[in-house]
Tab-separated table of C-alpha atoms in Angstrom:
chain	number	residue	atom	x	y	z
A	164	UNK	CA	-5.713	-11.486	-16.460
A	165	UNK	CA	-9.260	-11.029	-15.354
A	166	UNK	CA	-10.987	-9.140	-13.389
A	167	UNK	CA	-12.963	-10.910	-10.282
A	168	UNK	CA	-16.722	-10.717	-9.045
A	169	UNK	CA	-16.270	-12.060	-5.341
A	170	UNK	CA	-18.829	-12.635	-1.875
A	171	UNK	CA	-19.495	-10.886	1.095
A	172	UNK	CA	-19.790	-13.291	4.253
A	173	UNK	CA	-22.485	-11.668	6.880
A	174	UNK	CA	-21.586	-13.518	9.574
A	175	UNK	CA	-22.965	-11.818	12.737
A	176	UNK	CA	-19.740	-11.377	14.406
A	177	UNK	CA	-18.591	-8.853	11.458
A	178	UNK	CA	-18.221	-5.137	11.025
A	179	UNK	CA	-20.795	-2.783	9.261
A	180	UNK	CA	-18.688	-0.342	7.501
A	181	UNK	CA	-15.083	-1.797	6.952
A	182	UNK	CA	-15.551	-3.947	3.962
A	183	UNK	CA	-17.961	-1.523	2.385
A	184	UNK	CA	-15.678	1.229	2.563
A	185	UNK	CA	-13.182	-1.124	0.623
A	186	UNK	CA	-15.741	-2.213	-1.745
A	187	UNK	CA	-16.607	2.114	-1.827
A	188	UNK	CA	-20.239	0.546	-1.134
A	189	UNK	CA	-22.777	1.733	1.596
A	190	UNK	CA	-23.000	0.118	4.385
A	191	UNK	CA	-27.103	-1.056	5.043
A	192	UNK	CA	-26.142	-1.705	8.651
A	193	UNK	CA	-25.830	-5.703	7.996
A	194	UNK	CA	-22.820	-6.998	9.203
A	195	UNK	CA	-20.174	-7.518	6.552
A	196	UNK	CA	-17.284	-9.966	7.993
A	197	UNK	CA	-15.387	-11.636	5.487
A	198	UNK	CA	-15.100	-11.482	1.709
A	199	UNK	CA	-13.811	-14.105	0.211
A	200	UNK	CA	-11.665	-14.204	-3.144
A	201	UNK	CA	-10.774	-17.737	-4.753
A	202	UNK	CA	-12.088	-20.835	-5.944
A	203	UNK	CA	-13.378	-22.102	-2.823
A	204	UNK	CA	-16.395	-24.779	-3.473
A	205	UNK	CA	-19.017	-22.424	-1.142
A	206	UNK	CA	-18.833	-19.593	-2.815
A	207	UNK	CA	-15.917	-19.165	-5.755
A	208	UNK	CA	-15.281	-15.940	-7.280
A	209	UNK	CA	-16.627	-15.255	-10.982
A	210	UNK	CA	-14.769	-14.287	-14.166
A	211	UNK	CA	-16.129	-10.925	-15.543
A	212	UNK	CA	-15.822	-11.354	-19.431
A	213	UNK	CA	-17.251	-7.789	-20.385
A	214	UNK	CA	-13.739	-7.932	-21.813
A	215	UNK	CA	-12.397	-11.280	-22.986
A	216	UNK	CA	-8.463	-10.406	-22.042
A	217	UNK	CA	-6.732	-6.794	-20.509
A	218	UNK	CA	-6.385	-4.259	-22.956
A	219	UNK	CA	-3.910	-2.670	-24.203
A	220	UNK	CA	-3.651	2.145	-23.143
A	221	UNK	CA	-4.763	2.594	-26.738
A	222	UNK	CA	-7.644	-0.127	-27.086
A	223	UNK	CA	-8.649	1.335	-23.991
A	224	UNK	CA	-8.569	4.642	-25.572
A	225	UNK	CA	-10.313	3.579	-28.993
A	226	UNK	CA	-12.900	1.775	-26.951
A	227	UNK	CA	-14.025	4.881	-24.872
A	228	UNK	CA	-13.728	7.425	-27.918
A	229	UNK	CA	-15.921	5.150	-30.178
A	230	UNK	CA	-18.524	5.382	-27.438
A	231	UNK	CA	-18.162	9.299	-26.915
A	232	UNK	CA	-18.415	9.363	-31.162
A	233	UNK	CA	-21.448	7.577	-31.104
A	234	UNK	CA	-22.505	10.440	-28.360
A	235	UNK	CA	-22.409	7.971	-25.149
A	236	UNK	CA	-20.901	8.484	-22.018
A	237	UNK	CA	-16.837	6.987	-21.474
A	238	UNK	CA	-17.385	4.601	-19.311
A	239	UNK	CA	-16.409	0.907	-18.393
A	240	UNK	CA	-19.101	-1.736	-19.552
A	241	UNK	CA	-21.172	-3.144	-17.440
A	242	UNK	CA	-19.805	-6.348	-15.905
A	243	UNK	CA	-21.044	-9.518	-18.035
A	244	UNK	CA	-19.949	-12.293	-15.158
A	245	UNK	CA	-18.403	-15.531	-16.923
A	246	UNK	CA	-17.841	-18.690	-15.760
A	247	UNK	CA	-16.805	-19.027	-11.930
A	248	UNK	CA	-13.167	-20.003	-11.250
A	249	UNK	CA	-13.226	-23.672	-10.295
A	250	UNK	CA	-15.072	-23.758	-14.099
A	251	UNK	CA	-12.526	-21.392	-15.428
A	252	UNK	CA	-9.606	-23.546	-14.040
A	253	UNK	CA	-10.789	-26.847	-15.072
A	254	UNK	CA	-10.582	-26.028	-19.130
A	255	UNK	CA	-6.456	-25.985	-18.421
A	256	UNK	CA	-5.383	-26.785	-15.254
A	257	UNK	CA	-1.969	-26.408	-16.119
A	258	UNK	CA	-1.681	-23.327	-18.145
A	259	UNK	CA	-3.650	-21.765	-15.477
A	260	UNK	CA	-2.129	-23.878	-12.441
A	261	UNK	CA	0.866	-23.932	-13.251
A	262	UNK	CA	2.911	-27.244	-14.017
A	263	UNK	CA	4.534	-26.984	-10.060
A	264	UNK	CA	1.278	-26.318	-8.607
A	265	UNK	CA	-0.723	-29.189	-10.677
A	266	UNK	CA	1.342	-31.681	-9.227
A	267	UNK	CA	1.587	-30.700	-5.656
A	268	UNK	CA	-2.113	-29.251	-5.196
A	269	UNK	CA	-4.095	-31.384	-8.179
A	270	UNK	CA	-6.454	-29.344	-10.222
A	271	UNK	CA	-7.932	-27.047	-7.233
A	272	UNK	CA	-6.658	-23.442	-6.540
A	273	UNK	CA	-4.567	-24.430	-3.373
A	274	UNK	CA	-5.107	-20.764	-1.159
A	275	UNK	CA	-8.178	-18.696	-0.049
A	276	UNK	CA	-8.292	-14.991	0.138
A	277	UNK	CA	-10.287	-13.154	2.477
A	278	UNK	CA	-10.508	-9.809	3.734
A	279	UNK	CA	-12.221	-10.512	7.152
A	280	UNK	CA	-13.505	-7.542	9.736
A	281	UNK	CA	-14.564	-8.373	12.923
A	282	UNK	CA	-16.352	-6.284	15.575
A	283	UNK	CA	-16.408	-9.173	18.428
A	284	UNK	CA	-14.236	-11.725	18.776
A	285	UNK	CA	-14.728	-15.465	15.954
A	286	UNK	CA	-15.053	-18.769	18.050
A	287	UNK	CA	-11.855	-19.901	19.310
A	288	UNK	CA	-11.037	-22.869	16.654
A	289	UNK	CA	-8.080	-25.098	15.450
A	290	UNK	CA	-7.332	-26.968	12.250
A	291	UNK	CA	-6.008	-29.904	11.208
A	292	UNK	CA	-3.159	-31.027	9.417
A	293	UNK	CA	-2.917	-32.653	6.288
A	294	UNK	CA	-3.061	-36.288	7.524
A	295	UNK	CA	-5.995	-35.695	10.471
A	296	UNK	CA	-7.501	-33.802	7.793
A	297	UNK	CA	-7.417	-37.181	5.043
A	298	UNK	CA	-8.772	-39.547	7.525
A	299	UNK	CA	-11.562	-37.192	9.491
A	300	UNK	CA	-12.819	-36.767	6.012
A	301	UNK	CA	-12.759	-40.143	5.162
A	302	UNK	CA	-14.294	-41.484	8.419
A	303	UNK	CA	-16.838	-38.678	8.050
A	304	UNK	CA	-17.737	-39.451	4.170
A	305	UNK	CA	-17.859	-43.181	5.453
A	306	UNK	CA	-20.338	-42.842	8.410
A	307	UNK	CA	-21.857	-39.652	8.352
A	308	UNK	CA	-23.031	-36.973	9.200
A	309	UNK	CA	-23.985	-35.247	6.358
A	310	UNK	CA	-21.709	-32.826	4.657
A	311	UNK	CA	-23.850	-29.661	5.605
A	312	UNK	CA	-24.964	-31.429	9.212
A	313	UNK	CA	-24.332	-28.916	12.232
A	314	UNK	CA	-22.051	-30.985	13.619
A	315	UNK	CA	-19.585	-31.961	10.766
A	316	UNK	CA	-15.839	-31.302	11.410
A	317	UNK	CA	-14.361	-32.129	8.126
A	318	UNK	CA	-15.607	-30.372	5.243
A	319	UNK	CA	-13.036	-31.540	3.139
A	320	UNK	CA	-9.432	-33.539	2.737
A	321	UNK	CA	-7.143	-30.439	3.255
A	322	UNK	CA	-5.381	-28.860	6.025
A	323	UNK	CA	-6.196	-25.081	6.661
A	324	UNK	CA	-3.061	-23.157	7.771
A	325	UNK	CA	-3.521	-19.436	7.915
A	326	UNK	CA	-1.720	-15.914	8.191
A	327	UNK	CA	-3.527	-12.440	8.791
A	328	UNK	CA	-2.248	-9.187	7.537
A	329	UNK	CA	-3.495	-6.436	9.889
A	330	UNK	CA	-4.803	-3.433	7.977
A	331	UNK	CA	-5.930	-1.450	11.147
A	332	UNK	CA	-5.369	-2.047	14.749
A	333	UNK	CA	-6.099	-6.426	15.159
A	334	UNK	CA	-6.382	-8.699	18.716
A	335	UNK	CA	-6.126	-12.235	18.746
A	336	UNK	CA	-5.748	-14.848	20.777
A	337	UNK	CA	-3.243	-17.786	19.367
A	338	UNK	CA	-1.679	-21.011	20.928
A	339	UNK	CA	-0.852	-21.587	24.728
A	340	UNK	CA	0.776	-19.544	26.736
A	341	UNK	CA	3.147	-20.608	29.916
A	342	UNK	CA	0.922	-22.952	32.060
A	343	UNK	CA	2.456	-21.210	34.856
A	344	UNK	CA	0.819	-17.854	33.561
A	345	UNK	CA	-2.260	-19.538	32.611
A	346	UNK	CA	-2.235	-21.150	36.601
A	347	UNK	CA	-1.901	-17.554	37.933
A	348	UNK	CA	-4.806	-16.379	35.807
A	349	UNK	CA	-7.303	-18.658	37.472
A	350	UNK	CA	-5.521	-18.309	41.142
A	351	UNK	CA	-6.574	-14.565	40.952
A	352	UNK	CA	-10.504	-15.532	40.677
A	353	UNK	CA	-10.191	-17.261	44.259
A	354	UNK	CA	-10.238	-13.849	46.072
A	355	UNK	CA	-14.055	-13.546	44.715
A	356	UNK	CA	-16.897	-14.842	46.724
A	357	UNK	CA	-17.753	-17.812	44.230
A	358	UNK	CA	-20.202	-20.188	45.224
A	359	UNK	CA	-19.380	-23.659	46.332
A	360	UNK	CA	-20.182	-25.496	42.873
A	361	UNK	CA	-18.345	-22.737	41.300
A	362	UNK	CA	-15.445	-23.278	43.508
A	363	UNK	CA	-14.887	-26.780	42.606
A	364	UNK	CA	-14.609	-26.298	38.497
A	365	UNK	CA	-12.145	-23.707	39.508
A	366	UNK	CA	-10.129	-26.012	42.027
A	367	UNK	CA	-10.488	-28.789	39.697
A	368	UNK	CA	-9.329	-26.375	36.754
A	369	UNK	CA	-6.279	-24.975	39.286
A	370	UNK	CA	-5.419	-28.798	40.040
A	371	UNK	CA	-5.201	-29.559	36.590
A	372	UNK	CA	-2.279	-27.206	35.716
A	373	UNK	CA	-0.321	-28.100	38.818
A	374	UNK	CA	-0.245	-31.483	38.194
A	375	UNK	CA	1.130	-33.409	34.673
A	376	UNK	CA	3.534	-32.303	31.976
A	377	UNK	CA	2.629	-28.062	31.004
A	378	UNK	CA	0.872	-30.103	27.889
A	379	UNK	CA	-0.903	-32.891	29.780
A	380	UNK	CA	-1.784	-30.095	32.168
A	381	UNK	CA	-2.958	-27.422	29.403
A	382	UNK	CA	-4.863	-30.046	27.265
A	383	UNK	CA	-6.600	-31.432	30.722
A	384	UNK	CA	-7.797	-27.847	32.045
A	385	UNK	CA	-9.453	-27.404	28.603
A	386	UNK	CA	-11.333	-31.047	29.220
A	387	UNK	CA	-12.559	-29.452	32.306
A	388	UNK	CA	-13.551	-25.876	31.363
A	389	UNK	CA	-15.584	-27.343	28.275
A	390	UNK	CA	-16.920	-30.753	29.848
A	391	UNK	CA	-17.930	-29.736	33.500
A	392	UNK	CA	-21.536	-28.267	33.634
A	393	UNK	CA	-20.915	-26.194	35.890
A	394	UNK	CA	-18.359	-23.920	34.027
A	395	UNK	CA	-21.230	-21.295	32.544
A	396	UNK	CA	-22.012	-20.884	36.115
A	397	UNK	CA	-18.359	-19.868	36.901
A	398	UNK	CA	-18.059	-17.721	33.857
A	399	UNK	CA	-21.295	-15.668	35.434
A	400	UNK	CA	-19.909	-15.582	38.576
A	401	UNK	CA	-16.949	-14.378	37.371
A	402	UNK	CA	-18.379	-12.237	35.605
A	403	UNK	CA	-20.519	-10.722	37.955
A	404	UNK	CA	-17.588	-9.849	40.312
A	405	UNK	CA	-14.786	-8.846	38.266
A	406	UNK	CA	-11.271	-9.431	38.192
A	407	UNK	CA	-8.442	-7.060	39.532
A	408	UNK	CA	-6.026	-5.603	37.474
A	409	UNK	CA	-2.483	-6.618	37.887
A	410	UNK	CA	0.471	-4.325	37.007
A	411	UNK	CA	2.095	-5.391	33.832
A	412	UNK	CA	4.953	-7.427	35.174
A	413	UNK	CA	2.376	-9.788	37.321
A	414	UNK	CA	3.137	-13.318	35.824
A	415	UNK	CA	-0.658	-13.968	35.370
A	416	UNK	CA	-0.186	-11.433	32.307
A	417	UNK	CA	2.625	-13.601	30.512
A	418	UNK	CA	2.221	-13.831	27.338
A	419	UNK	CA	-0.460	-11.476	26.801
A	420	UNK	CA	-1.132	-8.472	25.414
A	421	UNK	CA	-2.880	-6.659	27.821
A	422	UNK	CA	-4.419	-8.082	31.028
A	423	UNK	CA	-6.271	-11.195	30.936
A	424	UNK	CA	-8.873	-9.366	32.754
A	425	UNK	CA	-9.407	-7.343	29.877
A	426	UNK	CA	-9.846	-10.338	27.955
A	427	UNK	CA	-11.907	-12.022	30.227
A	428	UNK	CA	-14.304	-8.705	29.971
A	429	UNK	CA	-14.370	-8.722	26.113
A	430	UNK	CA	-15.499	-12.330	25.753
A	431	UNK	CA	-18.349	-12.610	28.383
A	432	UNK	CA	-19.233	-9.456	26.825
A	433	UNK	CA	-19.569	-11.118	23.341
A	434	UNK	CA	-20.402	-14.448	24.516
A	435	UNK	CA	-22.238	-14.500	28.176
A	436	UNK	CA	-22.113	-17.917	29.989
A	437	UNK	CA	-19.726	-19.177	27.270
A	438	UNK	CA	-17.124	-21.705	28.670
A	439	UNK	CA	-14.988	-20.414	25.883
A	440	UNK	CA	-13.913	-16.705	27.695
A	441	UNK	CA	-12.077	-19.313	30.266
A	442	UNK	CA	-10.690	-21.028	27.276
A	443	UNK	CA	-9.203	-17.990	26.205
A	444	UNK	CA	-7.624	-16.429	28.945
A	445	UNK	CA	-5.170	-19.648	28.419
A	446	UNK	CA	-4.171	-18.508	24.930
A	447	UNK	CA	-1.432	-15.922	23.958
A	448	UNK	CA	-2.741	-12.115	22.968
A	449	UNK	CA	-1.606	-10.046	20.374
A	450	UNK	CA	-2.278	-6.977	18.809
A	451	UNK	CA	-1.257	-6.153	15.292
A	452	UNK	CA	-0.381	-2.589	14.390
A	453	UNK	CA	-1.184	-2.139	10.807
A	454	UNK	CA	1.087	-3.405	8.165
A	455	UNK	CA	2.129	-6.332	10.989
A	456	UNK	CA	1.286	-10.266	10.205
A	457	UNK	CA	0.597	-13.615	12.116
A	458	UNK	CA	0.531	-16.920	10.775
A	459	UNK	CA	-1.012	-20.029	12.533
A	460	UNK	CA	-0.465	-23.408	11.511
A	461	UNK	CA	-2.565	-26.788	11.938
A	462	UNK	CA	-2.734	-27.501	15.782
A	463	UNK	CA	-2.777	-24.198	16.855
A	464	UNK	CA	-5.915	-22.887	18.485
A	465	UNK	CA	-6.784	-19.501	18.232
A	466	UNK	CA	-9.495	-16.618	17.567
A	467	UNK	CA	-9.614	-13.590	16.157
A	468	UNK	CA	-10.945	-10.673	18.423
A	469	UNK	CA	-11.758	-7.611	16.516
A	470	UNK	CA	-9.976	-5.682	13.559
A	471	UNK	CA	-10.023	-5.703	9.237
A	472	UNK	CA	-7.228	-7.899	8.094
A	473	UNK	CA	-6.282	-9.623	4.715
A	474	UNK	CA	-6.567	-13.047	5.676
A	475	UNK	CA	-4.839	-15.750	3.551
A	476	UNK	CA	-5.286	-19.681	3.843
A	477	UNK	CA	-5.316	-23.399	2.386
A	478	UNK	CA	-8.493	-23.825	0.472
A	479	UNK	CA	-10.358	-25.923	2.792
A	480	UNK	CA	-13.401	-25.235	5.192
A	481	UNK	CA	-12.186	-27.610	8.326
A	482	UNK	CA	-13.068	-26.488	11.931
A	483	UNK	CA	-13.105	-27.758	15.074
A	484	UNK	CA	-14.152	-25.505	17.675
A	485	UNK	CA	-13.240	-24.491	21.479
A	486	UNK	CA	-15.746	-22.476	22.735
A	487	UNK	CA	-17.539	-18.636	22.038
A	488	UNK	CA	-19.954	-20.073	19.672
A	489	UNK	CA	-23.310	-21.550	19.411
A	490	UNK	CA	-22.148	-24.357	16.766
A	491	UNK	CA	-21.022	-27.619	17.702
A	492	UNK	CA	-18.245	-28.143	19.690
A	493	UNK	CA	-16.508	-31.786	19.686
A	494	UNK	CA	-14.245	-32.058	22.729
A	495	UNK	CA	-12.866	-35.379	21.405
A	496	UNK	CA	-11.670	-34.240	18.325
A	497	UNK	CA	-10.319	-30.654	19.531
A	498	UNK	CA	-8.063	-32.501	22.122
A	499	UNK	CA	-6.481	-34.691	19.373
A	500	UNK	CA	-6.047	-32.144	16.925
A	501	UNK	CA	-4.857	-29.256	18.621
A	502	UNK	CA	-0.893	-28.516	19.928
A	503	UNK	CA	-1.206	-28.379	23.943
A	504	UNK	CA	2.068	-26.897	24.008
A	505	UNK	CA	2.696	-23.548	24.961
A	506	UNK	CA	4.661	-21.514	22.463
A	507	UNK	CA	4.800	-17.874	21.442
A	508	UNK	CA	2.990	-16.406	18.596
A	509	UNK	CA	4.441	-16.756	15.008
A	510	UNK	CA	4.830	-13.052	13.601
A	511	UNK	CA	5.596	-13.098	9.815
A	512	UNK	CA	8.050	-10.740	8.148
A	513	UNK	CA	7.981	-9.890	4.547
A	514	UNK	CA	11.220	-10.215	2.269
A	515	UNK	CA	12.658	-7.368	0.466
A	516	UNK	CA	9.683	-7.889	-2.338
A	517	UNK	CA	6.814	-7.908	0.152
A	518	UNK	CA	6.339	-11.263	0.308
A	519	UNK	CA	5.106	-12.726	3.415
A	520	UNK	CA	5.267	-16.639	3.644
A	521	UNK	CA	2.941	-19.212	5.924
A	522	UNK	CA	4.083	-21.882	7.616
A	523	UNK	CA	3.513	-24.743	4.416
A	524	UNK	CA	3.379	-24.275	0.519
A	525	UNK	CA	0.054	-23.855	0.309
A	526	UNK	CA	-0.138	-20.104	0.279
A	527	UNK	CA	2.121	-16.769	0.405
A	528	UNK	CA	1.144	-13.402	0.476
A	529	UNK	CA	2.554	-10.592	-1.302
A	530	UNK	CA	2.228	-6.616	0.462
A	531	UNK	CA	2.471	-3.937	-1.870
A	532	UNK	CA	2.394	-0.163	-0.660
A	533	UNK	CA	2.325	1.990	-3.274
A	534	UNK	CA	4.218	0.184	-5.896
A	535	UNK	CA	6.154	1.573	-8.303
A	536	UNK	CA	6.395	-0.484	-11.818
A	537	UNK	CA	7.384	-3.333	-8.883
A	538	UNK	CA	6.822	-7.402	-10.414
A	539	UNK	CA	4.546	-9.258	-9.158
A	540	UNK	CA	5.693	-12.136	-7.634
A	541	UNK	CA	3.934	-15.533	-8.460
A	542	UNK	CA	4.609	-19.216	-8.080
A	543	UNK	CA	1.742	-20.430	-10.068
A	544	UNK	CA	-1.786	-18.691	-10.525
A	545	UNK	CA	-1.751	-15.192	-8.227
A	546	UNK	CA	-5.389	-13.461	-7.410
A	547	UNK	CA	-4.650	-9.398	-6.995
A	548	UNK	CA	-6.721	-7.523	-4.633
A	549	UNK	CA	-6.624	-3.749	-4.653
A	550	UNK	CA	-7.673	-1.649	-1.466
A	551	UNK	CA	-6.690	1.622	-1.836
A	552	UNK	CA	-6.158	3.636	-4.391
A	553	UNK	CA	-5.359	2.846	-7.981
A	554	UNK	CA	-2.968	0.014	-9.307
A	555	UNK	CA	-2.456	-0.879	-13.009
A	556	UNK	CA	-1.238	-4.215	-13.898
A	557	UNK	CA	0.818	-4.579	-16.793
A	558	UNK	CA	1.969	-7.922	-18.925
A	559	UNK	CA	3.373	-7.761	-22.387
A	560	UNK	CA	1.979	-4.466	-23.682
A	561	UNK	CA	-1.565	-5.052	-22.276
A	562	UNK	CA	-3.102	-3.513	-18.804
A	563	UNK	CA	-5.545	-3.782	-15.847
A	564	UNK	CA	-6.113	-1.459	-13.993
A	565	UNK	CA	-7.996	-2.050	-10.264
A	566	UNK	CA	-9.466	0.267	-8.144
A	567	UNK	CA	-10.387	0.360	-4.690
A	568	UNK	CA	-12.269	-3.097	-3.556
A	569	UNK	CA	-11.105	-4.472	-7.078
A	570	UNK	CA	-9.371	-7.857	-7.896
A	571	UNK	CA	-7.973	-10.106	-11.157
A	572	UNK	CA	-6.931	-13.332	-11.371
A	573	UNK	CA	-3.622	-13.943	-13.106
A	574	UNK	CA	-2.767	-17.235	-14.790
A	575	UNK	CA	0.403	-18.729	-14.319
A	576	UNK	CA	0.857	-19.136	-18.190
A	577	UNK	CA	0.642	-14.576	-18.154
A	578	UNK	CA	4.381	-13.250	-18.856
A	579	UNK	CA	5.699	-11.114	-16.551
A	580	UNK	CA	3.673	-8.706	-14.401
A	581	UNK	CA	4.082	-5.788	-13.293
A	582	UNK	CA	1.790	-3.511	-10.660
A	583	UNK	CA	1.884	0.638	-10.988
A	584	UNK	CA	0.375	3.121	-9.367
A	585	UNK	CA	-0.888	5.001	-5.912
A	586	UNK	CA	-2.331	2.135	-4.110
A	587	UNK	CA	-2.376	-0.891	-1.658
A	588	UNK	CA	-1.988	-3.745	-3.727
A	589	UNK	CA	-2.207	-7.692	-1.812
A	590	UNK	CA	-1.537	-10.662	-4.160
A	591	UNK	CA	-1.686	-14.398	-3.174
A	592	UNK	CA	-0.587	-17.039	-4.363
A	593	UNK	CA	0.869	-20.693	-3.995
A	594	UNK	CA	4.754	-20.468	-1.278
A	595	UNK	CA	6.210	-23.192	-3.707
A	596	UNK	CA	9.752	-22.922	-4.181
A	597	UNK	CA	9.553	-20.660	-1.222
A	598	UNK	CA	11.190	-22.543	1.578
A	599	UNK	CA	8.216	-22.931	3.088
A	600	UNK	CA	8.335	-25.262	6.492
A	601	UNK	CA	6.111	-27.992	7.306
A	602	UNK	CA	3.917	-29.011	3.711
């Protein structure tokens, strides 16, 4: 086990205080929205080596008493950071890996962890699969653009599955709801005094969802609202007049969370003129109550609104995008990659050992409140991220204890673990052998 030096993401769309207070930093007022915890080629955590392996209570104990002998003050080293972990892993893949995970995965940590805050809503993106993935990558290595080009889709060969674990109060918006529902939506902006060019994108969006299969007739209303030019000038329009309220059995709110309206409101708010606040109203709404989880799989659009999750995810960096975002977004490949059908979000509940699972074998997620000398379940390497608290992991007489905003990674070669302590403990790792649908 060792401990873990990880990066903050300041991504403008993130929160000022939330991570800090994990980290029990200050917040400087720059916007702190994801930090990321793996082995993940942009930015992979680093091995702190002030201490070559845990210790056992009473090396810990003859450690801090020589120092207080030699009249110095009991405290933890200074952190000497090591090697980072895509070095660390590649000296034994699978001692480290794990045999299982080796051949499934290859030699790369297979899962991402992230705790991600956001104080305004993420573009609304999808992922691909495992096979799109391959061949974009491929075609894109082949003819360009660059790897770090604005406009590059595929970062890499891997599909990007996700799941969020709300730690306060979380929106999002994720996959299609009823195109009836999404129909009634639009039908309520005729009542406002839109202008004739704003009139026909909305007719031509309206048309577009009475006519076709639901997901001919979803996939073709998203061709409109992000192809038409005149679809900014309906979101300010829009805008400008407001929508009415509907009571909470109105079919326009199907599927939603709270009234579109409200949604509507929130994302011209973030994101004026944006096509991607019509986008959006078409997409399912859910808010998380702490301790709740959602997982998305490849094909499903979706975008996080505002909250401080743990986020968990295949190690890849693959996004196509759909709107509320300044950064390149590729009609073409968003309509082939993403699942026009309508569906209801895909809440995760954990087992009897906290474990939540995704929807492939790339990742799973393990919750623990407060544990009490509980294992730690792993299926391969694990990384352990502490957020409240104090939680001590134990393995074969030797210890680790994490504080607040701390984290370790585990090998899959360590004996049994076990976490202790008062604390909110979250460790990922590989859902092999899990049951996991889809890989």
């Amino acid at each position: 086990m060792h401990r873990l030096h990880n990066t903050v993401k300041n991504f403008e769309w993130g929160s000022i205080d939330a991570i800090p207070a994990i980290l029990g930093t200050a917040p400087d007022g720059t916007p702190c929205a994801e930090l990321w915890l793996g082995a993940h080629p942009v930015s992979p955590s680093r091995l702190d080596v002030s201490r070559t392996r845990a210790q056992s209570p009473l090396e810990q104990r003859n450690r801090l008493g020589a120092q207080e002998a030699a009249g110095g003050v009991a405290t933890e080293a200074e952190p000497r950071l090591g090697p980072n972990l895509i070095e660390y892993l590649a000296g034994d893949p699978e001692g480290l890996l794990g045999h299982n995970s080796l051949e499934s995965f290859g030699t790369r940590l297979p899962f991402l962890l992230k705790v991600l805050s956001a104080s305004k809503a993420l573009s609304i993106q999808v992922h691909p699969n495992r096979e799109q993935a391959r061949a974009g990558f491929a075609a894109e290595e082949a003819n360009g653009p660059a790897l770090d080009a604005p406009d590059r889709n595929f970062k890499d060969a891997s599909a990007k599955p996700e799941l969020i674990y709300a730690l306060t109060d979380f929106h999002a918006l994720t996959g299609f709801r009823p195109r009836k529902a999404v129909r009634a939506t639009f039908e309520r902006m005729l009542s406002q005094p839109l202008t004739p060019p704003s009139l026909d994108v909305l007719g031509a969006i309206i048309g577009a969802l009475k006519s076709f299969s639901e997901s001919k007739a979803l996939s073709r209303a998203v061709e409109i609202i992000l192809s038409d030019p005149g679809t900014p000038g309906l979101v300010d329009e829009v805008a400008a007049h407001g929508i009415d309220e509907q009571p909470s059995g109105h079919i326009s709110r199907s599927g939603s969370a709270v009234d579109p309206a409200q949604t509507f409101c929130e994302l011209v708010t973030d994101y004026p003129h944006d096509p991607g606040a019509l986008v959006g109203l078409m997409l399912n709404r859910v808010h998380l109550q702490p301790g709740e989880a959602l997982t998305m799989d490849a094909g499903v659009l979706h975008a996080y609104l505002f909250g401080t999750g743990i986020e968990i995810m295949a190690s890849s960096d693959n996004v196509v995008r759909g709107g509320l975002t300044s950064k390149h977004v590729d009609i073409e490949q968003l309509a082939t990659i993403t699942d026009f059908r309508a569906g209801t979000p895909r809440m995760v509940e954990p087992d009897r050992s906290g474990m939540l699972l995704g929807p492939t074998d790339d990742f799973a997620l393990q919750a623990l409140r407060c544990p009490r000398v509980t294992t730690v379940q792993r299926r391969g390497a694990a990384i352990a991220l502490c957020t409240a608290g104090t939680v001590t992991l134990s393995s074969l007489g030797s210890s680790l204890t994490l504080e607040r905003g701390q984290s370790a990674f585990i090998a899959a070669n360590e004996p049994i673990v076990t976490a202790d302590g008062h604390g909110d403990l979250f460790v990922a790792t590989t859902g092999l052998n899990s049951g996991a649908a889809g890989r």
